[in-house]
Amino acid sequence: MDFKREWARSRDELVQTIRSLGFPDELGEQIAKMLGSPKAMQRMMAYLYNVKPNTAELIVDEALAICSDIDRWREKKASEEANAKYNEMRYFGFDEE
């Protein structure tokens, strides 16, 4: 399945889940945009199914927490990559050319 189709399917499922909790579709659409990926939306839906939050603020707080976790993971991966390159340069030396 291509990414756009998977994203749209996840968005629709997230909107339906938020609607089933009594919130407007627009909230679900904005949360989907904020999360940005099907995997993040699936994580959000797991939260919604398990916690069944009763305020929009709780839903938004969880979405922000998921976004924060994703950002931290990306920063960690970038740091690991930079550290690996630095160690490689130390081990093999600098190219003098």
JSON list of C-alpha atoms in Angstrom, two decimals:
[
{"chain": "A", "resi": 1, "resn": "MET", "atom": "CA", "xyz": [0.00, 0.00, 0.00]},
{"chain": "A", "resi": 2, "resn": "ASP", "atom": "CA", "xyz": [1.41, 3.37, -0.91]},
{"chain": "A", "resi": 3, "resn": "PHE", "atom": "CA", "xyz": [2.02, 5.99, 1.77]},
{"chain": "A", "resi": 4, "resn": "LYS", "atom": "CA", "xyz": [-0.77, 8.38, 0.70]},
{"chain": "A", "resi": 5, "resn": "ARG", "atom": "CA", "xyz": [-3.39, 5.65, 0.80]},
{"chain": "A", "resi": 6, "resn": "GLU", "atom": "CA", "xyz": [-2.14, 4.37, 4.17]},
{"chain": "A", "resi": 7, "resn": "TRP", "atom": "CA", "xyz": [-2.08, 7.93, 5.55]},
{"chain": "A", "resi": 8, "resn": "ALA", "atom": "CA", "xyz": [-5.66, 8.57, 4.36]},
{"chain": "A", "resi": 9, "resn": "ARG", "atom": "CA", "xyz": [-6.89, 5.28, 5.83]},
{"chain": "A", "resi": 10, "resn": "SER", "atom": "CA", "xyz": [-5.23, 6.03, 9.18]},
{"chain": "A", "resi": 11, "resn": "ARG", "atom": "CA", "xyz": [-6.62, 9.57, 9.15]},
{"chain": "A", "resi": 12, "resn": "ASP", "atom": "CA", "xyz": [-10.14, 8.33, 8.47]},
{"chain": "A", "resi": 13, "resn": "GLU", "atom": "CA", "xyz": [-9.88, 5.76, 11.26]},
{"chain": "A", "resi": 14, "resn": "LEU", "atom": "CA", "xyz": [-8.55, 8.39, 13.69]},
{"chain": "A", "resi": 15, "resn": "VAL", "atom": "CA", "xyz": [-11.35, 10.83, 12.80]},
{"chain": "A", "resi": 16, "resn": "GLN", "atom": "CA", "xyz": [-13.94, 8.07, 13.28]},
{"chain": "A", "resi": 17, "resn": "THR", "atom": "CA", "xyz": [-12.45, 7.13, 16.65]},
{"chain": "A", "resi": 18, "resn": "ILE", "atom": "CA", "xyz": [-12.49, 10.74, 17.85]},
{"chain": "A", "resi": 19, "resn": "ARG", "atom": "CA", "xyz": [-16.04, 11.16, 16.55]},
{"chain": "A", "resi": 20, "resn": "SER", "atom": "CA", "xyz": [-17.12, 8.03, 18.47]},
{"chain": "A", "resi": 21, "resn": "LEU", "atom": "CA", "xyz": [-15.91, 9.73, 21.66]},
{"chain": "A", "resi": 22, "resn": "GLY", "atom": "CA", "xyz": [-18.25, 12.66, 20.97]},
{"chain": "A", "resi": 23, "resn": "PHE", "atom": "CA", "xyz": [-15.81, 15.16, 19.46]},
{"chain": "A", "resi": 24, "resn": "PRO", "atom": "CA", "xyz": [-16.10, 16.93, 16.08]},
{"chain": "A", "resi": 25, "resn": "ASP", "atom": "CA", "xyz": [-14.44, 15.53, 12.95]},
{"chain": "A", "resi": 26, "resn": "GLU", "atom": "CA", "xyz": [-12.36, 18.71, 12.69]},
{"chain": "A", "resi": 27, "resn": "LEU", "atom": "CA", "xyz": [-10.50, 17.78, 15.89]},
{"chain": "A", "resi": 28, "resn": "GLY", "atom": "CA", "xyz": [-9.60, 14.41, 14.40]},
{"chain": "A", "resi": 29, "resn": "GLU", "atom": "CA", "xyz": [-8.45, 15.99, 11.15]},
{"chain": "A", "resi": 30, "resn": "GLN", "atom": "CA", "xyz": [-6.24, 18.49, 12.95]},
{"chain": "A", "resi": 31, "resn": "ILE", "atom": "CA", "xyz": [-4.77, 15.78, 15.20]},
{"chain": "A", "resi": 32, "resn": "ALA", "atom": "CA", "xyz": [-4.00, 13.66, 12.11]},
{"chain": "A", "resi": 33, "resn": "LYS", "atom": "CA", "xyz": [-2.18, 16.60, 10.47]},
{"chain": "A", "resi": 34, "resn": "MET", "atom": "CA", "xyz": [-0.26, 17.26, 13.68]},
{"chain": "A", "resi": 35, "resn": "LEU", "atom": "CA", "xyz": [0.85, 13.64, 14.03]},
{"chain": "A", "resi": 36, "resn": "GLY", "atom": "CA", "xyz": [1.79, 13.35, 10.38]},
{"chain": "A", "resi": 37, "resn": "SER", "atom": "CA", "xyz": [2.34, 9.59, 10.01]},
{"chain": "A", "resi": 38, "resn": "PRO", "atom": "CA", "xyz": [0.18, 6.48, 10.07]},
{"chain": "A", "resi": 39, "resn": "LYS", "atom": "CA", "xyz": [2.32, 4.96, 12.83]},
{"chain": "A", "resi": 40, "resn": "ALA", "atom": "CA", "xyz": [1.82, 8.01, 15.06]},
{"chain": "A", "resi": 41, "resn": "MET", "atom": "CA", "xyz": [-1.93, 7.96, 14.32]},
{"chain": "A", "resi": 42, "resn": "GLN", "atom": "CA", "xyz": [-2.08, 4.28, 15.29]},
{"chain": "A", "resi": 43, "resn": "ARG", "atom": "CA", "xyz": [-0.35, 5.12, 18.55]},
{"chain": "A", "resi": 44, "resn": "MET", "atom": "CA", "xyz": [-2.91, 7.88, 19.15]},
{"chain": "A", "resi": 45, "resn": "MET", "atom": "CA", "xyz": [-5.78, 5.50, 18.46]},
{"chain": "A", "resi": 46, "resn": "ALA", "atom": "CA", "xyz": [-4.39, 3.01, 20.97]},
{"chain": "A", "resi": 47, "resn": "TYR", "atom": "CA", "xyz": [-4.47, 5.79, 23.56]},
{"chain": "A", "resi": 48, "resn": "LEU", "atom": "CA", "xyz": [-8.03, 6.75, 22.61]},
{"chain": "A", "resi": 49, "resn": "TYR", "atom": "CA", "xyz": [-9.27, 3.14, 22.78]},
{"chain": "A", "resi": 50, "resn": "ASN", "atom": "CA", "xyz": [-7.63, 2.48, 26.14]},
{"chain": "A", "resi": 51, "resn": "VAL", "atom": "CA", "xyz": [-8.11, 5.79, 27.97]},
{"chain": "A", "resi": 52, "resn": "LYS", "atom": "CA", "xyz": [-11.29, 7.13, 26.35]},
{"chain": "A", "resi": 53, "resn": "PRO", "atom": "CA", "xyz": [-10.49, 10.76, 27.25]},
{"chain": "A", "resi": 54, "resn": "ASN", "atom": "CA", "xyz": [-13.46, 12.99, 28.01]},
{"chain": "A", "resi": 55, "resn": "THR", "atom": "CA", "xyz": [-11.97, 16.37, 27.04]},
{"chain": "A", "resi": 56, "resn": "ALA", "atom": "CA", "xyz": [-10.37, 17.71, 23.87]},
{"chain": "A", "resi": 57, "resn": "GLU", "atom": "CA", "xyz": [-7.47, 18.97, 26.00]},
{"chain": "A", "resi": 58, "resn": "LEU", "atom": "CA", "xyz": [-6.52, 15.41, 26.97]},
{"chain": "A", "resi": 59, "resn": "ILE", "atom": "CA", "xyz": [-6.54, 14.37, 23.32]},
{"chain": "A", "resi": 60, "resn": "VAL", "atom": "CA", "xyz": [-4.39, 17.33, 22.29]},
{"chain": "A", "resi": 61, "resn": "ASP", "atom": "CA", "xyz": [-1.99, 16.75, 25.20]},
{"chain": "A", "resi": 62, "resn": "GLU", "atom": "CA", "xyz": [-1.46, 13.14, 24.13]},
{"chain": "A", "resi": 63, "resn": "ALA", "atom": "CA", "xyz": [-0.93, 14.18, 20.51]},
{"chain": "A", "resi": 64, "resn": "LEU", "atom": "CA", "xyz": [1.69, 16.71, 21.63]},
{"chain": "A", "resi": 65, "resn": "ALA", "atom": "CA", "xyz": [3.38, 14.04, 23.76]},
{"chain": "A", "resi": 66, "resn": "ILE", "atom": "CA", "xyz": [3.53, 11.69, 20.77]},
{"chain": "A", "resi": 67, "resn": "CYS", "atom": "CA", "xyz": [5.01, 14.47, 18.61]},
{"chain": "A", "resi": 68, "resn": "SER", "atom": "CA", "xyz": [7.57, 15.21, 21.31]},
{"chain": "A", "resi": 69, "resn": "ASP", "atom": "CA", "xyz": [8.58, 11.53, 21.48]},
{"chain": "A", "resi": 70, "resn": "ILE", "atom": "CA", "xyz": [9.01, 11.44, 17.70]},
{"chain": "A", "resi": 71, "resn": "ASP", "atom": "CA", "xyz": [11.17, 14.58, 17.79]},
{"chain": "A", "resi": 72, "resn": "ARG", "atom": "CA", "xyz": [13.35, 13.11, 20.55]},
{"chain": "A", "resi": 73, "resn": "TRP", "atom": "CA", "xyz": [13.77, 9.88, 18.57]},
{"chain": "A", "resi": 74, "resn": "ARG", "atom": "CA", "xyz": [14.82, 11.84, 15.45]},
{"chain": "A", "resi": 75, "resn": "GLU", "atom": "CA", "xyz": [17.32, 13.88, 17.47]},
{"chain": "A", "resi": 76, "resn": "LYS", "atom": "CA", "xyz": [18.73, 10.70, 19.01]},
{"chain": "A", "resi": 77, "resn": "LYS", "atom": "CA", "xyz": [19.17, 9.08, 15.58]},
{"chain": "A", "resi": 78, "resn": "ALA", "atom": "CA", "xyz": [20.85, 12.20, 14.19]},
{"chain": "A", "resi": 79, "resn": "SER", "atom": "CA", "xyz": [23.18, 12.31, 17.19]},
{"chain": "A", "resi": 80, "resn": "GLU", "atom": "CA", "xyz": [24.04, 8.63, 16.82]},
{"chain": "A", "resi": 81, "resn": "GLU", "atom": "CA", "xyz": [24.82, 9.13, 13.14]},
{"chain": "A", "resi": 82, "resn": "ALA", "atom": "CA", "xyz": [27.04, 12.16, 13.85]},
{"chain": "A", "resi": 83, "resn": "ASN", "atom": "CA", "xyz": [28.81, 10.26, 16.62]},
{"chain": "A", "resi": 84, "resn": "ALA", "atom": "CA", "xyz": [29.44, 7.30, 14.30]},
{"chain": "A", "resi": 85, "resn": "LYS", "atom": "CA", "xyz": [30.95, 9.60, 11.64]},
{"chain": "A", "resi": 86, "resn": "TYR", "atom": "CA", "xyz": [33.12, 11.32, 14.25]},
{"chain": "A", "resi": 87, "resn": "ASN", "atom": "CA", "xyz": [34.39, 7.99, 15.55]},
{"chain": "A", "resi": 88, "resn": "GLU", "atom": "CA", "xyz": [35.08, 6.84, 11.99]},
{"chain": "A", "resi": 89, "resn": "MET", "atom": "CA", "xyz": [37.12, 9.99, 11.35]},
{"chain": "A", "resi": 90, "resn": "ARG", "atom": "CA", "xyz": [39.08, 9.45, 14.57]},
{"chain": "A", "resi": 91, "resn": "TYR", "atom": "CA", "xyz": [39.76, 5.82, 13.71]},
{"chain": "A", "resi": 92, "resn": "PHE", "atom": "CA", "xyz": [40.67, 6.24, 10.04]},
{"chain": "A", "resi": 93, "resn": "GLY", "atom": "CA", "xyz": [42.05, 9.78, 10.22]},
{"chain": "A", "resi": 94, "resn": "PHE", "atom": "CA", "xyz": [41.20, 12.81, 8.19]},
{"chain": "A", "resi": 95, "resn": "ASP", "atom": "CA", "xyz": [41.41, 12.80, 4.42]},
{"chain": "A", "resi": 96, "resn": "GLU", "atom": "CA", "xyz": [44.17, 15.26, 3.55]},
{"chain": "A", "resi": 97, "resn": "GLU", "atom": "CA", "xyz": [42.97, 15.78, -0.03]}
]
